[in-house]
């Protein structure tokens, strides 16, 4: 199911329900580039330590944009003995939602854009109808601005304050204003204060004042004569509208928040960059320290599993030659593997692996989940008695939890999110 800004609000409850009902979630991302400096082969030196690899990826990859996010939810139906899937393909773009929203810059890598274009990627869906988003710090700042504006508009004080939490005290905001703009800002602030104070003094209960923005971005003040009940109703309506606008600006981050709060197993393929970009764009800036990154990842995604690492580990390593996602999916269709049955939920598109839609994030997420359950069930064949269906709670797959595959590192196969790395 393709989801853009035009249908995001309608489909968000459907997405959240699918996440809540799922046994596990598979994800995938498509990016505007991989490395802004050296080639990716050079960037991933075989002698890197985990710390060096993380520092390189953070320094050379985070200015690119994750602009398509695939999510496929898997729920096992005991009666039908098959997985029911719901796939979503989100188009994401950080369009400024209003004049207070961040106006972000990002980098494109020509080879990546050319590759996606040749795969039929629809860039119009990204740039024209992509879903906006804010990370947690940006959301907090916008909430602070709303509270500051509301507090000042109500005439409670000539001092600006920011909202921290319902139980916290108010603290003065100290804005950073360029020196060459201070006189201009001081004049505007003075005029605004003068208007509101005059209105509150002359008409303490008889008017409602608000600032509105026209379609061509011109701002004007509207003063309406109202009685006390009307004034209160307008204030309530205004507050509801402001909250709705803020929720709209948070946008796709609400999906990531739903995934995080569900604590469900999140499965990806070679998912180091997927994890890093997701946290960087939709939660907060990545820390410099690797151990802090591990702790942060555990908070956002308590359980993750990397199918590339799984396929590169015994007993799979001995019978799987190529772990690129497309090749892995083909190999897992053949003995000794026996792919479980899957079925798309009603109202969701079905994927045909014989045709393939690789490099569409929703399809790649589906293939990733399919590879995971096929390998998990294969491990079940070694149990006594053998199990044809292995659940995500099974101890047989727990050794693969919270380990991220590290490409082209000779002696250290994975990043251990739960403890010290291999030496």
CSV table of N, CA, C and O in Angstrom, one decimal, residues 98 100 139-153 161 163 238-239 241-247:
chain,number,residue,atom,x,y,z
A,98,UNK,N,5.1,24.8,8.0
A,98,UNK,CA,4.7,26.2,8.1
A,98,UNK,C,6.0,27.0,8.3
A,98,UNK,O,7.1,26.4,8.2
A,100,UNK,N,7.4,28.1,10.8
A,100,UNK,CA,8.2,27.8,11.9
A,100,UNK,C,8.9,26.4,11.8
A,100,UNK,O,9.7,26.1,12.6
A,139,UNK,N,10.1,18.8,17.4
A,139,UNK,CA,8.7,18.8,17.9
A,139,UNK,C,8.6,19.6,19.2
A,139,UNK,O,7.7,20.4,19.4
A,140,UNK,N,9.6,19.3,20.1
A,140,UNK,CA,9.6,20.1,21.3
A,140,UNK,C,9.7,21.6,21.1
A,140,UNK,O,9.0,22.4,21.8
A,141,UNK,N,10.6,22.0,20.2
A,141,UNK,CA,10.8,23.4,19.9
A,141,UNK,C,9.5,24.0,19.4
A,141,UNK,O,9.1,25.2,19.8
A,142,UNK,N,8.8,23.3,18.5
A,142,UNK,CA,7.5,23.9,18.0
A,142,UNK,C,6.5,24.0,19.1
A,142,UNK,O,5.7,24.9,19.1
A,143,UNK,N,6.4,23.0,20.0
A,143,UNK,CA,5.5,23.1,21.1
A,143,UNK,C,5.9,24.2,22.0
A,143,UNK,O,5.0,25.0,22.5
A,144,UNK,N,7.1,24.5,22.2
A,144,UNK,CA,7.6,25.6,23.0
A,144,UNK,C,7.1,26.9,22.4
A,144,UNK,O,6.7,27.8,23.0
A,145,UNK,N,7.3,27.0,21.1
A,145,UNK,CA,6.9,28.2,20.3
A,145,UNK,C,5.4,28.5,20.4
A,145,UNK,O,5.0,29.6,20.6
A,146,UNK,N,4.6,27.4,20.3
A,146,UNK,CA,3.2,27.5,20.4
A,146,UNK,C,2.8,28.0,21.8
A,146,UNK,O,2.0,28.9,22.0
A,147,UNK,N,3.4,27.4,22.9
A,147,UNK,CA,3.1,27.8,24.2
A,147,UNK,C,3.5,29.3,24.5
A,147,UNK,O,2.8,30.0,25.2
A,148,UNK,N,4.7,29.6,24.0
A,148,UNK,CA,5.2,31.0,24.2
A,148,UNK,C,4.3,32.0,23.5
A,148,UNK,O,3.9,33.0,24.1
A,149,UNK,N,3.8,31.7,22.3
A,149,UNK,CA,3.0,32.6,21.6
A,149,UNK,C,1.6,32.7,22.3
A,149,UNK,O,1.1,33.8,22.4
A,150,UNK,N,1.1,31.6,22.8
A,150,UNK,CA,-0.2,31.6,23.4
A,150,UNK,C,-0.1,32.4,24.7
A,150,UNK,O,-1.0,33.2,25.1
A,151,UNK,N,1.0,32.2,25.5
A,151,UNK,CA,1.1,32.9,26.7
A,151,UNK,C,1.3,34.4,26.5
A,151,UNK,O,0.7,35.2,27.3
A,152,UNK,N,2.0,34.8,25.5
A,152,UNK,CA,2.2,36.2,25.3
A,152,UNK,C,0.9,36.8,24.7
A,152,UNK,O,0.6,37.9,25.1
A,153,UNK,N,0.2,36.1,23.8
A,153,UNK,CA,-1.0,36.6,23.2
A,153,UNK,C,-2.1,36.9,24.3
A,153,UNK,O,-2.8,37.8,24.2
A,161,UNK,N,8.0,32.8,27.4
A,161,UNK,CA,8.3,31.6,28.2
A,161,UNK,C,8.2,30.4,27.3
A,161,UNK,O,7.5,30.5,26.3
A,163,UNK,N,7.3,26.1,27.1
A,163,UNK,CA,6.6,25.1,27.8
A,163,UNK,C,7.5,23.8,27.8
A,163,UNK,O,8.1,23.4,26.8
A,238,UNK,N,-8.8,27.5,18.5
A,238,UNK,CA,-7.5,27.8,18.1
A,238,UNK,C,-6.5,26.8,18.6
A,238,UNK,O,-5.6,26.4,17.9
A,239,UNK,N,-6.6,26.5,19.9
A,239,UNK,CA,-5.7,25.5,20.5
A,239,UNK,C,-5.8,24.2,19.8
A,239,UNK,O,-4.8,23.5,19.6
A,241,UNK,N,-6.8,23.6,16.8
A,241,UNK,CA,-6.2,23.7,15.4
A,241,UNK,C,-4.6,23.7,15.5
A,241,UNK,O,-4.0,23.1,14.7
A,242,UNK,N,-4.1,24.4,16.5
A,242,UNK,CA,-2.6,24.4,16.6
A,242,UNK,C,-2.1,23.0,16.9
A,242,UNK,O,-1.1,22.6,16.4
A,243,UNK,N,-2.8,22.2,17.7
A,243,UNK,CA,-2.4,20.9,18.1
A,243,UNK,C,-2.5,20.0,16.8
A,243,UNK,O,-1.6,19.2,16.6
A,244,UNK,N,-3.5,20.2,16.0
A,244,UNK,CA,-3.7,19.4,14.8
A,244,UNK,C,-2.6,19.8,13.8
A,244,UNK,O,-2.0,18.9,13.2
A,245,UNK,N,-2.2,21.0,13.7
A,245,UNK,CA,-1.1,21.4,12.8
A,245,UNK,C,0.2,20.8,13.3
A,245,UNK,O,1.0,20.4,12.5
A,246,UNK,N,0.4,20.8,14.6
A,246,UNK,CA,1.7,20.2,15.1
A,246,UNK,C,1.7,18.7,14.8
A,246,UNK,O,2.8,18.2,14.4
A,247,UNK,N,0.6,18.0,15.0
A,247,UNK,CA,0.5,16.6,14.7
A,247,UNK,C,0.8,16.3,13.3
A,247,UNK,O,1.5,15.3,12.9
